[in-house]
Short mmCIF file of C-alpha atoms and ligand atoms in Angstrom, two decimals:
data_model
loop_
_atom_site.label_atom_id
_atom_site.label_comp_id
_atom_site.label_asym_id
_atom_site.label_seq_id
_atom_site.Cartn_x
_atom_site.Cartn_y
_atom_site.Cartn_z
CA MET V 1 21.08 -17.26 57.64
CA PHE V 2 20.33 -20.84 56.60
CA ALA V 3 16.85 -21.03 55.18
CA GLU V 4 14.81 -24.02 56.24
CA LYS V 5 14.58 -26.65 53.56
CA VAL V 6 11.46 -28.52 52.48
CA LEU V 7 11.59 -31.99 50.97
CA SER V 8 8.88 -34.34 49.82
CA GLY V 9 8.51 -37.33 47.54
CA MET V 10 5.80 -39.22 45.75
CA ARG V 11 5.81 -42.73 44.40
CA PRO V 12 5.33 -42.78 40.61
CA THR V 13 1.71 -43.81 40.23
CA GLY V 14 1.23 -42.43 36.71
CA ARG V 15 -1.37 -39.80 35.86
CA LEU V 16 -2.46 -37.84 38.92
CA HIS V 17 -6.02 -36.83 39.74
CA LEU V 18 -7.84 -34.00 41.47
CA GLY V 19 -7.35 -35.71 44.83
CA HIS V 20 -3.57 -35.41 44.43
CA TYR V 21 -3.96 -31.86 43.22
CA HIS V 22 -6.06 -30.57 46.11
CA GLY V 23 -4.39 -32.82 48.67
CA VAL V 24 -0.71 -32.39 47.82
CA LEU V 25 0.22 -30.33 44.80
CA VAL V 26 -1.57 -27.10 45.77
CA ASN V 27 0.49 -27.25 48.95
CA TRP V 28 3.79 -27.89 47.12
CA VAL V 29 3.13 -24.97 44.79
CA LYS V 30 2.55 -22.72 47.79
CA LEU V 31 5.63 -23.96 49.64
CA GLN V 32 7.97 -23.43 46.69
CA HIS V 33 7.47 -19.66 47.13
CA GLU V 34 8.25 -19.82 50.85
CA TYR V 35 11.22 -22.21 51.15
CA PRO V 36 13.90 -23.84 49.08
CA CYS V 37 12.06 -27.00 48.06
CA LEU V 38 13.13 -30.41 46.83
CA PHE V 39 10.47 -32.63 45.25
CA PHE V 40 11.34 -36.06 43.99
CA VAL V 41 9.95 -39.19 42.41
CA ALA V 42 10.40 -42.09 44.84
CA ASP V 43 10.90 -44.75 42.18
CA TRP V 44 12.82 -47.13 44.43
CA HIS V 45 9.97 -46.95 46.89
CA ALA V 46 7.60 -47.95 44.10
CA LEU V 47 9.80 -50.98 43.50
CA THR V 48 9.39 -52.18 47.10
CA THR V 49 5.84 -53.21 46.23
CA ALA V 50 5.99 -53.35 42.42
CA TYR V 51 9.19 -55.40 42.15
CA ASP V 52 7.35 -57.94 40.01
CA GLU V 53 6.03 -55.39 37.49
CA PRO V 54 9.05 -53.26 36.48
CA GLY V 55 8.35 -51.80 32.97
CA THR V 56 5.64 -49.55 34.45
CA ILE V 57 7.86 -47.33 36.56
CA THR V 58 9.55 -45.09 33.99
CA GLN V 59 6.39 -44.18 32.09
CA ASN V 60 4.58 -43.55 35.37
CA THR V 61 7.43 -41.28 36.42
CA TRP V 62 7.31 -39.15 33.27
CA ASP V 63 3.52 -38.89 33.39
CA MET V 64 3.63 -37.86 37.01
CA VAL V 65 6.35 -35.26 36.53
CA VAL V 66 4.37 -33.65 33.69
CA ASP V 67 1.41 -33.47 36.06
CA TRP V 68 3.56 -31.76 38.71
CA LEU V 69 4.63 -29.20 36.13
CA ALA V 70 1.08 -28.82 34.86
CA ALA V 71 -0.11 -28.17 38.41
CA GLY V 72 2.40 -25.34 38.73
CA VAL V 73 5.43 -26.88 40.40
CA ASP V 74 8.05 -24.59 38.97
CA PRO V 75 11.53 -25.93 38.18
CA ALA V 76 12.88 -22.39 38.52
CA GLN V 77 11.80 -22.40 42.17
CA ALA V 78 11.93 -26.01 43.27
CA THR V 79 14.44 -28.77 42.59
CA ILE V 80 12.66 -31.67 40.90
CA PHE V 81 14.46 -34.99 40.61
CA ILE V 82 14.29 -38.78 40.57
CA GLN V 83 15.46 -40.75 43.59
CA SER V 84 17.30 -43.49 41.69
CA ARG V 85 19.28 -40.88 39.74
CA VAL V 86 20.87 -39.76 42.99
CA PRO V 87 22.50 -43.02 44.06
CA GLU V 88 23.83 -41.39 47.24
CA HIS V 89 20.40 -42.14 48.72
CA ALA V 90 21.27 -45.84 48.44
CA GLU V 91 24.65 -45.38 50.07
CA LEU V 92 23.15 -43.58 53.04
CA HIS V 93 20.40 -46.19 53.26
CA LEU V 94 23.04 -48.91 53.42
CA LEU V 95 25.11 -47.17 56.06
CA LEU V 96 22.05 -46.44 58.17
CA SER V 97 20.97 -50.07 57.87
CA MET V 98 24.06 -51.07 59.86
CA MET V 99 22.79 -49.27 62.95
CA THR V 100 19.03 -49.69 62.59
CA PRO V 101 17.52 -52.19 65.02
CA LEU V 102 15.13 -54.60 63.26
CA GLY V 103 12.53 -53.98 65.94
CA TRP V 104 12.31 -50.32 65.01
CA LEU V 105 11.37 -51.25 61.44
CA GLU V 106 8.93 -53.98 62.44
CA ARG V 107 7.18 -51.52 64.75
CA VAL V 108 6.44 -48.92 62.05
CA PRO V 109 2.63 -49.14 61.64
CA THR V 110 2.62 -49.05 57.82
CA TYR V 111 4.65 -52.28 57.71
CA LYS V 112 1.94 -54.63 58.99
CA ASP V 113 -0.89 -52.48 57.56
CA GLN V 114 0.38 -52.68 54.01
CA GLN V 115 1.23 -56.36 54.27
CA GLU V 116 -2.33 -57.04 55.36
CA LYS V 117 -3.77 -54.81 52.66
CA LEU V 118 -1.74 -56.02 49.71
CA THR V 119 -2.34 -59.70 50.34
CA HIS V 120 -1.88 -60.65 46.68
CA LYS V 121 1.82 -59.74 47.00
CA ASP V 122 4.59 -61.29 48.96
CA LEU V 123 5.83 -58.36 51.00
CA THR V 124 7.97 -60.31 53.41
CA THR V 125 10.98 -58.89 51.63
CA TYR V 126 14.11 -57.21 52.89
CA GLY V 127 13.41 -54.12 50.75
CA PHE V 128 9.87 -53.66 51.97
CA LEU V 129 10.86 -53.89 55.61
CA GLY V 130 13.45 -51.21 54.84
CA TYR V 131 10.90 -48.85 53.23
CA PRO V 132 10.92 -46.33 56.11
CA LEU V 133 14.69 -46.45 56.34
CA LEU V 134 15.04 -45.61 52.66
CA GLN V 135 12.64 -42.74 53.30
CA ALA V 136 14.78 -41.65 56.25
CA ALA V 137 17.80 -41.61 53.95
CA ASP V 138 15.85 -39.51 51.41
CA ILE V 139 15.15 -36.93 54.07
CA LEU V 140 18.39 -36.93 56.03
CA ILE V 141 20.64 -36.75 52.99
CA TYR V 142 19.31 -33.22 52.29
CA ARG V 143 19.21 -32.22 55.95
CA ALA V 144 15.60 -31.26 55.30
CA ASP V 145 13.86 -29.35 58.07
CA LYS V 146 10.29 -29.76 56.92
CA VAL V 147 8.66 -32.73 55.28
CA PRO V 148 5.13 -32.15 53.98
CA VAL V 149 3.28 -35.46 54.21
CA GLY V 150 -0.16 -36.85 54.81
CA GLU V 151 -1.14 -38.29 58.15
CA ASP V 152 -0.24 -41.86 57.17
CA GLN V 153 3.39 -40.82 56.69
CA VAL V 154 3.88 -39.06 60.02
CA PRO V 155 5.26 -42.22 61.69
CA HIS V 156 7.90 -42.36 58.95
CA VAL V 157 9.07 -38.84 59.76
CA GLU V 158 9.11 -39.68 63.46
CA PHE V 159 11.16 -42.79 62.64
CA THR V 160 13.55 -40.58 60.65
CA ARG V 161 14.06 -38.38 63.71
CA GLU V 162 14.94 -41.43 65.79
CA ILE V 163 17.43 -42.59 63.19
CA ALA V 164 19.05 -39.14 63.06
CA ARG V 165 19.37 -39.08 66.84
CA ARG V 166 20.87 -42.55 66.93
CA PHE V 167 23.31 -41.70 64.17
CA ASN V 168 24.43 -38.49 65.87
CA HIS V 169 24.77 -40.30 69.14
CA LEU V 170 26.91 -43.06 67.65
CA TYR V 171 29.04 -41.05 65.26
CA GLY V 172 28.73 -37.45 66.32
CA ARG V 173 31.57 -37.59 68.80
CA GLU V 174 34.63 -36.08 67.33
CA PRO V 175 37.93 -36.10 69.20
CA GLY V 176 38.34 -32.88 71.15
CA PHE V 177 34.72 -31.92 70.60
CA GLU V 178 34.40 -29.90 73.81
CA GLU V 179 37.50 -27.85 73.06
CA LYS V 180 36.45 -27.24 69.48
CA ALA V 181 32.99 -26.16 70.62
CA LYS V 182 34.51 -23.75 73.13
CA GLU V 183 36.76 -22.28 70.45
CA ALA V 184 33.72 -21.86 68.22
CA ILE V 185 31.83 -20.04 70.97
CA LYS V 186 34.60 -17.47 71.11
CA LYS V 187 34.07 -16.80 67.44
CA LEU V 188 30.54 -15.60 68.20
CA GLY V 189 31.93 -12.43 69.77
CA ASN V 190 31.71 -11.49 73.45
CA LYS V 191 28.09 -10.54 73.72
CA ARG V 192 26.68 -13.37 71.67
CA ALA V 193 29.01 -15.89 73.28
CA LYS V 194 27.78 -14.97 76.73
CA LEU V 195 24.16 -15.17 75.68
CA TYR V 196 24.77 -18.53 73.98
CA GLU V 197 26.29 -19.97 77.17
CA GLU V 198 23.41 -18.68 79.26
CA LEU V 199 20.81 -20.13 76.92
CA ARG V 200 22.66 -23.44 76.78
CA ASN V 201 22.64 -23.65 80.56
CA ARG V 202 18.98 -22.83 80.75
CA PHE V 203 18.19 -25.55 78.25
CA GLN V 204 20.49 -28.19 79.72
CA GLU V 205 19.65 -27.54 83.36
CA ARG V 206 16.01 -26.66 83.12
CA GLY V 207 15.00 -28.04 79.73
CA GLU V 208 13.64 -24.66 78.60
CA GLU V 209 12.67 -25.14 74.99
CA ASP V 210 12.46 -21.43 74.24
CA ALA V 211 16.05 -21.00 75.37
CA LEU V 212 17.00 -23.65 72.80
CA GLU V 213 15.07 -21.80 70.12
CA GLN V 214 16.72 -18.50 70.94
CA ALA V 215 20.14 -20.11 70.82
CA HIS V 216 19.32 -21.57 67.41
CA ALA V 217 18.37 -18.10 66.24
CA ILE V 218 21.71 -16.73 67.41
CA LEU V 219 23.54 -19.40 65.46
CA ASP V 220 21.46 -18.77 62.38
CA GLU V 221 22.38 -15.11 62.51
CA ALA V 222 26.07 -15.59 63.17
CA GLN V 223 27.38 -14.98 59.66
CA SER V 224 31.02 -15.54 60.45
CA LEU V 225 30.75 -19.16 61.60
CA SER V 226 32.03 -21.93 59.38
CA HIS V 227 29.66 -24.78 58.60
CA GLY V 228 31.56 -27.13 60.90
CA ASP V 229 31.53 -24.70 63.83
CA ARG V 230 27.85 -24.03 63.38
CA GLU V 231 27.09 -27.75 63.46
CA ARG V 232 29.27 -28.15 66.54
CA LEU V 233 27.46 -25.37 68.35
CA PHE V 234 24.07 -26.81 67.44
CA GLY V 235 25.28 -30.13 68.82
CA TYR V 236 26.80 -28.58 71.91
CA LEU V 237 23.39 -27.15 72.85
CA ALA V 238 21.73 -30.54 72.88
CA GLY V 239 24.47 -32.49 74.56
CA SER V 240 28.01 -33.20 73.81
CA SER V 241 27.96 -34.55 70.30
CA LYS V 242 28.05 -32.96 66.92
CA ILE V 243 24.89 -32.99 64.85
CA ILE V 244 25.70 -34.58 61.52
CA LEU V 245 22.19 -35.46 60.42
CA ALA V 246 19.49 -32.91 61.26
CA GLU V 247 16.17 -34.02 62.72
CA PRO V 248 13.31 -33.10 60.38
CA GLY V 249 9.77 -32.19 61.33
CA ALA V 250 6.60 -33.33 59.61
CA LEU V 251 4.57 -30.61 57.97
CA LEU V 252 1.15 -32.19 58.14
CA THR V 253 -0.84 -31.87 54.95
CA LEU V 254 -4.51 -31.80 55.81
CA ALA V 255 -6.50 -34.56 54.17
CA SER V 256 -7.93 -33.45 50.87
CA ARG V 257 -11.61 -32.56 50.93
CA MET V 258 -11.76 -33.83 47.39
CA PRO V 259 -14.08 -36.82 47.21
CA GLY V 260 -14.36 -39.09 44.21
CA LEU V 261 -17.23 -39.04 41.73
CA ASP V 262 -19.08 -41.54 43.92
CA GLY V 263 -18.47 -39.76 47.23
CA GLN V 264 -15.78 -42.21 48.41
CA LYS V 265 -12.15 -41.04 48.60
CA MET V 266 -10.91 -40.22 45.09
CA SER V 267 -8.63 -43.07 44.09
CA LYS V 268 -7.51 -44.78 40.92
CA SER V 269 -8.42 -48.17 42.35
CA TYR V 270 -12.04 -47.09 42.88
CA GLY V 271 -12.33 -45.80 39.30
CA ASN V 272 -13.88 -42.56 40.54
CA THR V 273 -11.30 -40.01 39.45
CA ILE V 274 -10.95 -36.96 37.25
CA THR V 275 -7.34 -36.67 36.12
CA LEU V 276 -5.36 -33.44 35.89
CA ARG V 277 -5.19 -33.27 32.15
CA GLU V 278 -8.51 -34.76 31.20
CA ASP V 279 -10.28 -33.76 28.02
CA GLU V 280 -13.30 -31.57 28.19
CA GLU V 281 -15.88 -34.05 26.90
CA SER V 282 -14.79 -36.66 29.37
CA ILE V 283 -15.06 -34.23 32.29
CA ARG V 284 -18.55 -33.18 31.22
CA LYS V 285 -19.64 -36.77 30.92
CA LYS V 286 -18.17 -37.83 34.25
CA VAL V 287 -19.81 -35.04 36.19
CA ARG V 288 -23.12 -35.41 34.37
CA THR V 289 -23.27 -39.08 35.34
CA MET V 290 -22.08 -38.49 38.90
CA GLN V 291 -24.12 -39.96 41.71
CA THR V 292 -26.53 -37.62 43.48
CA ASP V 293 -28.72 -37.85 46.57
CA PRO V 294 -30.38 -41.27 46.07
CA ALA V 295 -33.65 -39.79 47.43
CA ARG V 296 -33.98 -37.62 44.32
CA VAL V 297 -35.35 -40.22 41.96
CA ARG V 298 -37.57 -37.86 39.99
CA ARG V 299 -36.94 -34.24 39.10
CA THR V 300 -39.81 -33.28 41.42
CA ASP V 301 -38.37 -35.07 44.48
CA PRO V 302 -36.62 -32.69 46.89
CA GLY V 303 -33.05 -33.60 47.86
CA ASP V 304 -30.46 -33.02 50.54
CA PRO V 305 -27.04 -31.69 49.45
CA GLU V 306 -25.45 -33.22 52.55
CA LYS V 307 -26.21 -36.63 51.09
CA CYS V 308 -24.82 -35.80 47.66
CA PRO V 309 -21.21 -35.99 46.40
CA VAL V 310 -21.91 -33.11 43.99
CA TRP V 311 -22.31 -30.83 46.98
CA GLN V 312 -18.75 -31.71 48.08
CA PHE V 313 -17.58 -30.46 44.70
CA HIS V 314 -19.51 -27.23 45.18
CA LEU V 315 -17.62 -26.74 48.44
CA ILE V 316 -14.40 -26.68 46.43
CA TYR V 317 -15.49 -25.00 43.21
CA SER V 318 -18.39 -22.66 44.00
CA ASN V 319 -18.81 -19.32 45.73
CA ASP V 320 -21.38 -18.53 48.43
CA GLU V 321 -23.96 -17.37 45.97
CA VAL V 322 -23.91 -20.58 43.94
CA ARG V 323 -23.89 -22.65 47.11
CA ALA V 324 -27.01 -20.86 48.40
CA TRP V 325 -28.65 -21.49 45.02
CA VAL V 326 -27.84 -25.22 45.34
CA GLN V 327 -29.12 -25.49 48.90
CA GLU V 328 -32.38 -23.74 48.09
CA GLY V 329 -32.95 -25.34 44.72
CA CYS V 330 -32.12 -28.88 45.84
CA ARG V 331 -34.26 -28.85 48.97
CA SER V 332 -37.25 -27.34 47.15
CA ALA V 333 -36.79 -29.35 43.94
CA GLY V 334 -36.51 -25.97 42.24
CA ILE V 335 -33.47 -27.07 40.23
CA GLY V 336 -32.64 -30.35 38.57
CA CYS V 337 -29.43 -32.25 39.25
CA LEU V 338 -28.09 -31.47 35.80
CA ASP V 339 -28.60 -27.75 36.46
CA CYS V 340 -26.82 -28.16 39.74
CA LYS V 341 -23.87 -29.90 38.12
CA GLN V 342 -23.30 -27.24 35.49
CA PRO V 343 -21.30 -24.83 37.69
CA VAL V 344 -19.20 -27.77 38.91
CA ILE V 345 -18.37 -28.71 35.34
CA GLU V 346 -17.41 -25.12 34.60
CA GLY V 347 -15.30 -24.96 37.77
CA VAL V 348 -13.36 -28.11 37.02
CA LEU V 349 -12.81 -27.08 33.40
CA LYS V 350 -11.61 -23.63 34.41
CA GLU V 351 -9.17 -25.08 36.90
CA GLN V 352 -7.71 -27.28 34.18
CA VAL V 353 -7.15 -24.53 31.61
CA PRO V 354 -3.76 -23.42 32.97
CA MET V 355 -2.76 -27.04 33.54
CA HIS V 356 -3.36 -27.92 29.90
CA GLU V 357 -1.46 -24.80 28.89
CA ARG V 358 1.56 -25.60 31.02
CA ALA V 359 1.57 -29.24 29.99
CA ARG V 360 1.32 -28.62 26.26
CA ALA V 361 4.99 -27.86 25.66
CA TYR V 362 6.04 -30.91 27.67
CA GLU V 363 3.62 -33.20 25.86
CA GLU V 364 4.94 -31.98 22.53
CA ASP V 365 8.59 -32.23 23.52
CA PRO V 366 9.31 -34.78 26.24
CA GLN V 367 12.98 -33.83 26.07
CA LEU V 368 12.08 -30.66 27.99
CA VAL V 369 10.96 -32.77 30.93
CA LYS V 370 14.12 -34.85 30.75
CA ASN V 371 16.20 -31.69 30.82
CA ILE V 372 14.38 -30.38 33.89
CA ILE V 373 14.96 -33.68 35.66
CA ALA V 374 18.63 -33.85 34.62
CA ASP V 375 19.12 -30.38 36.01
CA GLY V 376 17.30 -31.20 39.25
CA CYS V 377 19.22 -34.45 39.71
CA GLU V 378 22.50 -32.60 39.34
CA LYS V 379 21.55 -30.02 41.97
CA ALA V 380 20.24 -32.67 44.35
CA ARG V 381 23.38 -34.75 43.90
CA LYS V 382 25.62 -31.89 44.91
CA LEU V 383 23.73 -31.50 48.18
CA ALA V 384 23.64 -35.24 48.76
CA GLN V 385 27.37 -35.55 48.14
CA GLU V 386 28.14 -32.90 50.73
CA THR V 387 26.20 -34.79 53.38
CA MET V 388 27.78 -38.08 52.39
CA ARG V 389 31.27 -36.63 52.84
CA ASP V 390 30.38 -35.74 56.44
CA VAL V 391 28.69 -39.09 57.00
CA ARG V 392 31.64 -41.13 55.73
CA GLU V 393 34.05 -39.06 57.73
CA ALA V 394 31.98 -39.47 60.90
CA ILE V 395 31.78 -43.24 60.49
CA GLY V 396 35.46 -43.49 59.72
CA LEU V 397 35.26 -44.38 56.04
CA ASP V 398 37.18 -41.42 54.79
CA TYR V 399 40.05 -42.67 52.63
CA SER V 400 41.06 -39.34 51.18
N1 LIG D 1 6.48 -42.84 51.42
C1 LIG D 1 5.99 -41.65 50.76
C2 LIG D 1 4.57 -41.91 50.28
O1 LIG D 1 4.21 -43.03 50.03
C3 LIG D 1 6.87 -41.25 49.59
C4 LIG D 1 8.24 -40.84 50.06
C5 LIG D 1 9.40 -41.52 49.88
C6 LIG D 1 8.55 -39.66 50.78
N2 LIG D 1 10.45 -40.82 50.42
C7 LIG D 1 9.97 -39.69 51.00
C8 LIG D 1 7.80 -38.59 51.26
C9 LIG D 1 10.61 -38.69 51.70
C10 LIG D 1 8.46 -37.58 51.98
C11 LIG D 1 9.86 -37.63 52.18
O2 LIG D 1 3.83 -40.96 50.13
FE1 LIG D 2 -27.04 -33.21 44.51
FE2 LIG D 2 -27.40 -30.87 43.38
FE3 LIG D 2 -28.99 -32.94 42.78
FE4 LIG D 2 -29.14 -31.79 45.15
S1 LIG D 2 -29.60 -30.86 43.15
S2 LIG D 2 -29.10 -33.97 44.74
S3 LIG D 2 -27.02 -31.25 45.52
S4 LIG D 2 -26.80 -32.78 42.36
#
């Protein structure tokens, strides 16, 4: 049985904040127990927009990786690595660029959006246009099945699927494919072989998706198949070509409910963040000076939690009892805003205790982080090299 693989990446933005934690990292930590996971630092992607400010990328990478570890991403469960240390990504990106129509890249919504947003930068570059293709290479090189991303990245995963399909269509035809597929069917054993043929017919003639799923399950269970035969039989279901690059699916990460200290989205550029390893005094001060319902000017003015960013924090950090106390006390002016903020402060501090604990060793000895990354890069490279062997062979660049 081939377990489904999860892959996701993050550009190195430096220290992460509670928005990243509740939006992304909590999900990664959960997924690492459920699937083999690969998590990487997309440092080349950072360079597509920060090409004129290099120097910042390495420090941002180390800071971010320590935050991943602090948040509970566990190198014993997940493979953690840096994109540029697995140069196979670049080779696949290059090969894919040969068959990628320019129009496909120009049509990706983030292309124009980002150019319009980052007006202070010249983003009419070759590398920036290729951003989604590099991302496609990141995903396809590990034959990842599931890609956890936020909504803004869904078009990139869809683009990746189109690239995989085009690649398989162009290069997936091996000489004698039909015969080889038929030989492989025999290896399933009589009963399974018959069922496979039936399901294939149902899918090809009537487009029945559940027949396709059942056939996939049969292939997953067939222990005796070689990797090549399995790929052939997956391909034979869909049409007549071999699947070399698997189509991934997006695993939509729901938008974080974590607002910033001012009620806007939490973001470094708004200066409204609490970072993952922030010191206690600073957290107390930030929450104490947080904006509240503007209608509560004096202690005796009643307020409305719905109009207050502190309430959003209670939704994350407080239980029903505390929430009821806030609702009642705020609307009746029975509690002051500082009283109301106290449980939030305690909640944020408590959440950070294990993060500080996990991070301590890495802060004291950065070599530990480097070792984790070196290990992860080596594992990732092995997987990437396997795919690249198949890719080169399919394209006809196999000189061995
Ligand atoms: N583009 C992604 C982002 O900005 C980062 C990324 C690069 C990524 N390569 C990836 C995410 C591959 C998932 C899979 O968030
Ligand atoms: Fe906000 Fe709480 Fe003050 Fe009400 S009492 S305005 S919810 S901080």
